[in-house]
mmCIF file of the C-alpha atoms, coordinates in Angstrom:
data_MODEL
# 
_entry.id   MODEL 
# 
loop_
_atom_site.group_PDB 
_atom_site.id 
_atom_site.type_symbol 
_atom_site.label_atom_id 
_atom_site.label_alt_id 
_atom_site.label_comp_id 
_atom_site.label_asym_id 
_atom_site.label_entity_id 
_atom_site.label_seq_id 
_atom_site.pdbx_PDB_ins_code 
_atom_site.Cartn_x 
_atom_site.Cartn_y 
_atom_site.Cartn_z 
_atom_site.occupancy 
_atom_site.B_iso_or_equiv 
_atom_site.pdbx_formal_charge 
_atom_site.auth_seq_id 
_atom_site.auth_comp_id 
_atom_site.auth_asym_id 
_atom_site.auth_atom_id 
_atom_site.pdbx_PDB_model_num 
ATOM 1   C CA . UNK A 1 1   ? 0.000   0.000  0.000  1.00 0.00 ? 1   UNK A CA 1 
ATOM 2   C CA . UNK A 1 2   ? 1.519   3.391  -0.952 1.00 0.00 ? 2   UNK A CA 1 
ATOM 3   C CA . UNK A 1 3   ? 2.385   5.826  1.783  1.00 0.00 ? 3   UNK A CA 1 
ATOM 4   C CA . UNK A 1 4   ? 0.507   9.097  1.514  1.00 0.00 ? 4   UNK A CA 1 
ATOM 5   C CA . UNK A 1 5   ? 2.296   12.065 3.011  1.00 0.00 ? 5   UNK A CA 1 
ATOM 6   C CA . UNK A 1 6   ? 0.326   14.964 4.359  1.00 0.00 ? 6   UNK A CA 1 
ATOM 7   C CA . UNK A 1 7   ? 1.321   18.220 2.721  1.00 0.00 ? 7   UNK A CA 1 
ATOM 8   C CA . UNK A 1 8   ? 1.071   21.128 5.131  1.00 0.00 ? 8   UNK A CA 1 
ATOM 9   C CA . UNK A 1 9   ? -1.142  23.989 4.069  1.00 0.00 ? 9   UNK A CA 1 
ATOM 10  C CA . UNK A 1 10  ? 0.665   27.101 3.003  1.00 0.00 ? 10  UNK A CA 1 
ATOM 11  C CA . UNK A 1 11  ? -0.476  30.525 4.143  1.00 0.00 ? 11  UNK A CA 1 
ATOM 12  C CA . UNK A 1 12  ? 0.333   33.667 2.210  1.00 0.00 ? 12  UNK A CA 1 
ATOM 13  C CA . UNK A 1 13  ? -0.472  37.123 3.506  1.00 0.00 ? 13  UNK A CA 1 
ATOM 14  C CA . UNK A 1 14  ? -0.864  40.123 1.228  1.00 0.00 ? 14  UNK A CA 1 
ATOM 15  C CA . UNK A 1 15  ? 1.177   43.149 2.316  1.00 0.00 ? 15  UNK A CA 1 
ATOM 16  C CA . UNK A 1 16  ? -1.841  45.342 3.152  1.00 0.00 ? 16  UNK A CA 1 
ATOM 17  C CA . UNK A 1 17  ? -3.289  42.678 5.474  1.00 0.00 ? 17  UNK A CA 1 
ATOM 18  C CA . UNK A 1 18  ? 0.169   42.122 7.014  1.00 0.00 ? 18  UNK A CA 1 
ATOM 19  C CA . UNK A 1 19  ? 0.583   45.841 7.681  1.00 0.00 ? 19  UNK A CA 1 
ATOM 20  C CA . UNK A 1 20  ? -2.888  45.976 9.275  1.00 0.00 ? 20  UNK A CA 1 
ATOM 21  C CA . UNK A 1 21  ? -1.994  43.115 11.642 1.00 0.00 ? 21  UNK A CA 1 
ATOM 22  C CA . UNK A 1 22  ? 1.439   44.499 12.557 1.00 0.00 ? 22  UNK A CA 1 
ATOM 23  C CA . UNK A 1 23  ? -0.030  47.974 13.095 1.00 0.00 ? 23  UNK A CA 1 
ATOM 24  C CA . UNK A 1 24  ? -2.833  46.607 15.237 1.00 0.00 ? 24  UNK A CA 1 
ATOM 25  C CA . UNK A 1 25  ? -0.336  44.634 17.337 1.00 0.00 ? 25  UNK A CA 1 
ATOM 26  C CA . UNK A 1 26  ? 1.872   47.699 17.884 1.00 0.00 ? 26  UNK A CA 1 
ATOM 27  C CA . UNK A 1 27  ? -1.126  49.925 18.645 1.00 0.00 ? 27  UNK A CA 1 
ATOM 28  C CA . UNK A 1 28  ? -2.553  47.545 21.233 1.00 0.00 ? 28  UNK A CA 1 
ATOM 29  C CA . UNK A 1 29  ? 0.742   47.362 23.156 1.00 0.00 ? 29  UNK A CA 1 
ATOM 30  C CA . UNK A 1 30  ? 1.180   46.625 26.071 1.00 0.00 ? 30  UNK A CA 1 
ATOM 31  C CA . UNK A 1 31  ? -1.918  44.447 25.698 1.00 0.00 ? 31  UNK A CA 1 
ATOM 32  C CA . UNK A 1 32  ? -2.334  41.485 23.381 1.00 0.00 ? 32  UNK A CA 1 
ATOM 33  C CA . UNK A 1 33  ? -4.312  42.273 20.279 1.00 0.00 ? 33  UNK A CA 1 
ATOM 34  C CA . UNK A 1 34  ? -6.443  39.804 18.372 1.00 0.00 ? 34  UNK A CA 1 
ATOM 35  C CA . UNK A 1 35  ? -8.142  39.776 15.032 1.00 0.00 ? 35  UNK A CA 1 
ATOM 36  C CA . UNK A 1 36  ? -9.463  37.801 12.104 1.00 0.00 ? 36  UNK A CA 1 
ATOM 37  C CA . UNK A 1 37  ? -7.650  36.915 8.894  1.00 0.00 ? 37  UNK A CA 1 
ATOM 38  C CA . UNK A 1 38  ? -9.896  36.744 5.828  1.00 0.00 ? 38  UNK A CA 1 
ATOM 39  C CA . UNK A 1 39  ? -9.225  35.653 2.295  1.00 0.00 ? 39  UNK A CA 1 
ATOM 40  C CA . UNK A 1 40  ? -9.509  32.696 -0.045 1.00 0.00 ? 40  UNK A CA 1 
ATOM 41  C CA . UNK A 1 41  ? -8.430  29.063 0.011  1.00 0.00 ? 41  UNK A CA 1 
ATOM 42  C CA . UNK A 1 42  ? -7.343  27.241 -3.121 1.00 0.00 ? 42  UNK A CA 1 
ATOM 43  C CA . UNK A 1 43  ? -5.218  24.164 -3.840 1.00 0.00 ? 43  UNK A CA 1 
ATOM 44  C CA . UNK A 1 44  ? -3.881  23.921 -0.278 1.00 0.00 ? 44  UNK A CA 1 
ATOM 45  C CA . UNK A 1 45  ? -2.929  27.609 -0.128 1.00 0.00 ? 45  UNK A CA 1 
ATOM 46  C CA . UNK A 1 46  ? -4.640  30.089 2.149  1.00 0.00 ? 46  UNK A CA 1 
ATOM 47  C CA . UNK A 1 47  ? -4.405  33.663 0.828  1.00 0.00 ? 47  UNK A CA 1 
ATOM 48  C CA . UNK A 1 48  ? -5.023  36.302 3.506  1.00 0.00 ? 48  UNK A CA 1 
ATOM 49  C CA . UNK A 1 49  ? -6.228  39.463 1.816  1.00 0.00 ? 49  UNK A CA 1 
ATOM 50  C CA . UNK A 1 50  ? -7.833  41.272 4.730  1.00 0.00 ? 50  UNK A CA 1 
ATOM 51  C CA . UNK A 1 51  ? -7.251  41.591 8.459  1.00 0.00 ? 51  UNK A CA 1 
ATOM 52  C CA . UNK A 1 52  ? -9.985  42.764 10.808 1.00 0.00 ? 52  UNK A CA 1 
ATOM 53  C CA . UNK A 1 53  ? -9.181  43.879 14.343 1.00 0.00 ? 53  UNK A CA 1 
ATOM 54  C CA . UNK A 1 54  ? -11.292 42.265 17.053 1.00 0.00 ? 54  UNK A CA 1 
ATOM 55  C CA . UNK A 1 55  ? -11.645 43.253 20.697 1.00 0.00 ? 55  UNK A CA 1 
ATOM 56  C CA . UNK A 1 56  ? -9.580  41.465 23.307 1.00 0.00 ? 56  UNK A CA 1 
ATOM 57  C CA . UNK A 1 57  ? -12.393 40.519 25.699 1.00 0.00 ? 57  UNK A CA 1 
ATOM 58  C CA . UNK A 1 58  ? -10.220 38.763 28.279 1.00 0.00 ? 58  UNK A CA 1 
ATOM 59  C CA . UNK A 1 59  ? -11.351 39.871 31.752 1.00 0.00 ? 59  UNK A CA 1 
ATOM 60  C CA . UNK A 1 60  ? -7.908  39.476 33.328 1.00 0.00 ? 60  UNK A CA 1 
ATOM 61  C CA . UNK A 1 61  ? -4.510  40.900 32.443 1.00 0.00 ? 61  UNK A CA 1 
ATOM 62  C CA . UNK A 1 62  ? -4.757  41.469 28.684 1.00 0.00 ? 62  UNK A CA 1 
ATOM 63  C CA . UNK A 1 63  ? -0.979  41.782 28.506 1.00 0.00 ? 63  UNK A CA 1 
ATOM 64  C CA . UNK A 1 64  ? -0.732  38.008 28.906 1.00 0.00 ? 64  UNK A CA 1 
ATOM 65  C CA . UNK A 1 65  ? -3.798  36.626 27.170 1.00 0.00 ? 65  UNK A CA 1 
ATOM 66  C CA . UNK A 1 66  ? -6.525  37.331 24.660 1.00 0.00 ? 66  UNK A CA 1 
ATOM 67  C CA . UNK A 1 67  ? -10.075 36.117 24.333 1.00 0.00 ? 67  UNK A CA 1 
ATOM 68  C CA . UNK A 1 68  ? -12.510 36.544 21.473 1.00 0.00 ? 68  UNK A CA 1 
ATOM 69  C CA . UNK A 1 69  ? -16.195 36.419 22.294 1.00 0.00 ? 69  UNK A CA 1 
ATOM 70  C CA . UNK A 1 70  ? -17.963 33.784 20.169 1.00 0.00 ? 70  UNK A CA 1 
ATOM 71  C CA . UNK A 1 71  ? -20.471 36.311 18.831 1.00 0.00 ? 71  UNK A CA 1 
ATOM 72  C CA . UNK A 1 72  ? -17.619 38.532 17.579 1.00 0.00 ? 72  UNK A CA 1 
ATOM 73  C CA . UNK A 1 73  ? -16.002 35.586 15.803 1.00 0.00 ? 73  UNK A CA 1 
ATOM 74  C CA . UNK A 1 74  ? -19.363 34.738 14.218 1.00 0.00 ? 74  UNK A CA 1 
ATOM 75  C CA . UNK A 1 75  ? -19.722 38.377 13.127 1.00 0.00 ? 75  UNK A CA 1 
ATOM 76  C CA . UNK A 1 76  ? -16.246 38.219 11.545 1.00 0.00 ? 76  UNK A CA 1 
ATOM 77  C CA . UNK A 1 77  ? -17.219 35.027 9.712  1.00 0.00 ? 77  UNK A CA 1 
ATOM 78  C CA . UNK A 1 78  ? -20.430 36.700 8.490  1.00 0.00 ? 78  UNK A CA 1 
ATOM 79  C CA . UNK A 1 79  ? -18.445 39.768 7.329  1.00 0.00 ? 79  UNK A CA 1 
ATOM 80  C CA . UNK A 1 80  ? -16.038 37.538 5.423  1.00 0.00 ? 80  UNK A CA 1 
ATOM 81  C CA . UNK A 1 81  ? -18.873 35.715 3.667  1.00 0.00 ? 81  UNK A CA 1 
ATOM 82  C CA . UNK A 1 82  ? -20.675 38.990 2.847  1.00 0.00 ? 82  UNK A CA 1 
ATOM 83  C CA . UNK A 1 83  ? -17.474 40.035 1.062  1.00 0.00 ? 83  UNK A CA 1 
ATOM 84  C CA . UNK A 1 84  ? -17.055 36.729 -0.772 1.00 0.00 ? 84  UNK A CA 1 
ATOM 85  C CA . UNK A 1 85  ? -14.187 35.663 1.492  1.00 0.00 ? 85  UNK A CA 1 
ATOM 86  C CA . UNK A 1 86  ? -13.446 32.874 3.952  1.00 0.00 ? 86  UNK A CA 1 
ATOM 87  C CA . UNK A 1 87  ? -12.467 33.287 7.578  1.00 0.00 ? 87  UNK A CA 1 
ATOM 88  C CA . UNK A 1 88  ? -8.927  31.915 7.302  1.00 0.00 ? 88  UNK A CA 1 
ATOM 89  C CA . UNK A 1 89  ? -7.925  32.221 10.930 1.00 0.00 ? 89  UNK A CA 1 
ATOM 90  C CA . UNK A 1 90  ? -6.954  34.293 13.942 1.00 0.00 ? 90  UNK A CA 1 
ATOM 91  C CA . UNK A 1 91  ? -3.956  36.468 14.700 1.00 0.00 ? 91  UNK A CA 1 
ATOM 92  C CA . UNK A 1 92  ? -2.821  37.807 18.046 1.00 0.00 ? 92  UNK A CA 1 
ATOM 93  C CA . UNK A 1 93  ? 0.233   39.438 19.573 1.00 0.00 ? 93  UNK A CA 1 
ATOM 94  C CA . UNK A 1 94  ? 2.688   38.621 22.343 1.00 0.00 ? 94  UNK A CA 1 
ATOM 95  C CA . UNK A 1 95  ? 3.827   41.870 24.001 1.00 0.00 ? 95  UNK A CA 1 
ATOM 96  C CA . UNK A 1 96  ? 7.527   41.777 24.959 1.00 0.00 ? 96  UNK A CA 1 
ATOM 97  C CA . UNK A 1 97  ? 7.750   38.074 24.062 1.00 0.00 ? 97  UNK A CA 1 
ATOM 98  C CA . UNK A 1 98  ? 8.699   36.056 21.029 1.00 0.00 ? 98  UNK A CA 1 
ATOM 99  C CA . UNK A 1 99  ? 6.195   34.934 18.402 1.00 0.00 ? 99  UNK A CA 1 
ATOM 100 C CA . UNK A 1 100 ? 5.486   31.358 19.477 1.00 0.00 ? 100 UNK A CA 1 
ATOM 101 C CA . UNK A 1 101 ? 2.421   29.310 20.312 1.00 0.00 ? 101 UNK A CA 1 
ATOM 102 C CA . UNK A 1 102 ? 2.007   29.233 24.069 1.00 0.00 ? 102 UNK A CA 1 
ATOM 103 C CA . UNK A 1 103 ? 0.442   26.301 25.875 1.00 0.00 ? 103 UNK A CA 1 
ATOM 104 C CA . UNK A 1 104 ? -2.801  28.307 26.112 1.00 0.00 ? 104 UNK A CA 1 
ATOM 105 C CA . UNK A 1 105 ? -2.654  29.102 22.381 1.00 0.00 ? 105 UNK A CA 1 
ATOM 106 C CA . UNK A 1 106 ? -2.260  25.435 21.510 1.00 0.00 ? 106 UNK A CA 1 
ATOM 107 C CA . UNK A 1 107 ? -4.992  24.328 23.909 1.00 0.00 ? 107 UNK A CA 1 
ATOM 108 C CA . UNK A 1 108 ? -7.500  26.830 22.501 1.00 0.00 ? 108 UNK A CA 1 
ATOM 109 C CA . UNK A 1 109 ? -6.700  26.458 18.805 1.00 0.00 ? 109 UNK A CA 1 
ATOM 110 C CA . UNK A 1 110 ? -9.125  25.023 16.261 1.00 0.00 ? 110 UNK A CA 1 
ATOM 111 C CA . UNK A 1 111 ? -7.863  22.752 13.469 1.00 0.00 ? 111 UNK A CA 1 
ATOM 112 C CA . UNK A 1 112 ? -9.932  24.465 10.762 1.00 0.00 ? 112 UNK A CA 1 
ATOM 113 C CA . UNK A 1 113 ? -8.310  27.895 11.362 1.00 0.00 ? 113 UNK A CA 1 
ATOM 114 C CA . UNK A 1 114 ? -4.761  29.083 10.834 1.00 0.00 ? 114 UNK A CA 1 
ATOM 115 C CA . UNK A 1 115 ? -3.178  30.985 13.715 1.00 0.00 ? 115 UNK A CA 1 
ATOM 116 C CA . UNK A 1 116 ? -0.540  33.688 13.592 1.00 0.00 ? 116 UNK A CA 1 
ATOM 117 C CA . UNK A 1 117 ? 1.413   35.182 16.510 1.00 0.00 ? 117 UNK A CA 1 
ATOM 118 C CA . UNK A 1 118 ? 3.134   38.576 16.242 1.00 0.00 ? 118 UNK A CA 1 
ATOM 119 C CA . UNK A 1 119 ? 5.888   39.708 18.601 1.00 0.00 ? 119 UNK A CA 1 
ATOM 120 C CA . UNK A 1 120 ? 5.770   43.331 19.786 1.00 0.00 ? 120 UNK A CA 1 
ATOM 121 C CA . UNK A 1 121 ? 8.606   44.731 21.884 1.00 0.00 ? 121 UNK A CA 1 
ATOM 122 C CA . UNK A 1 122 ? 8.441   48.152 23.491 1.00 0.00 ? 122 UNK A CA 1 
ATOM 123 C CA . UNK A 1 123 ? 5.419   49.065 21.375 1.00 0.00 ? 123 UNK A CA 1 
ATOM 124 C CA . UNK A 1 124 ? 7.057   48.214 18.041 1.00 0.00 ? 124 UNK A CA 1 
ATOM 125 C CA . UNK A 1 125 ? 6.477   45.185 15.833 1.00 0.00 ? 125 UNK A CA 1 
ATOM 126 C CA . UNK A 1 126 ? 9.478   42.865 16.250 1.00 0.00 ? 126 UNK A CA 1 
ATOM 127 C CA . UNK A 1 127 ? 8.741   39.632 14.388 1.00 0.00 ? 127 UNK A CA 1 
# 
C-alpha cells in the first residue's frame, strides 16, 4: 500500500493585510491584540487578503492573554462571507515576548483555522 504524506497547508499574507496586523499589534501594546484573517483558500494555499481587528475581551490581564467572544467571531465570519471571502484564521500578539504558540494558544486552537502570533517589543512590531 503506498504511503501518503500529508502536505502542510501554506499561508500567504498580502502586504496590506500584514501591515494591518502588525499595526494593530503595535497599537494595542502593552496588551495582546487579536483579530481575524480573511481571504480565499485554493489548492492547499490560504491567501489572507484582509485583516480585521477584534476586541480582546479577556477579563484578566490582557498583557498576557486574549479572548474573542464567540459572537464577535461569528460576526467576523459573516463579514467575510458577505465580502465573498473565507475566515482563514486568527492572529494575536505577544507583548515583549517572542512569536510562538504558548500552551494556552495550543490548547485553545481550532484545526480548521490558521493561527498567527506577532511579537511586539516596546510598542514596536518585532517579528
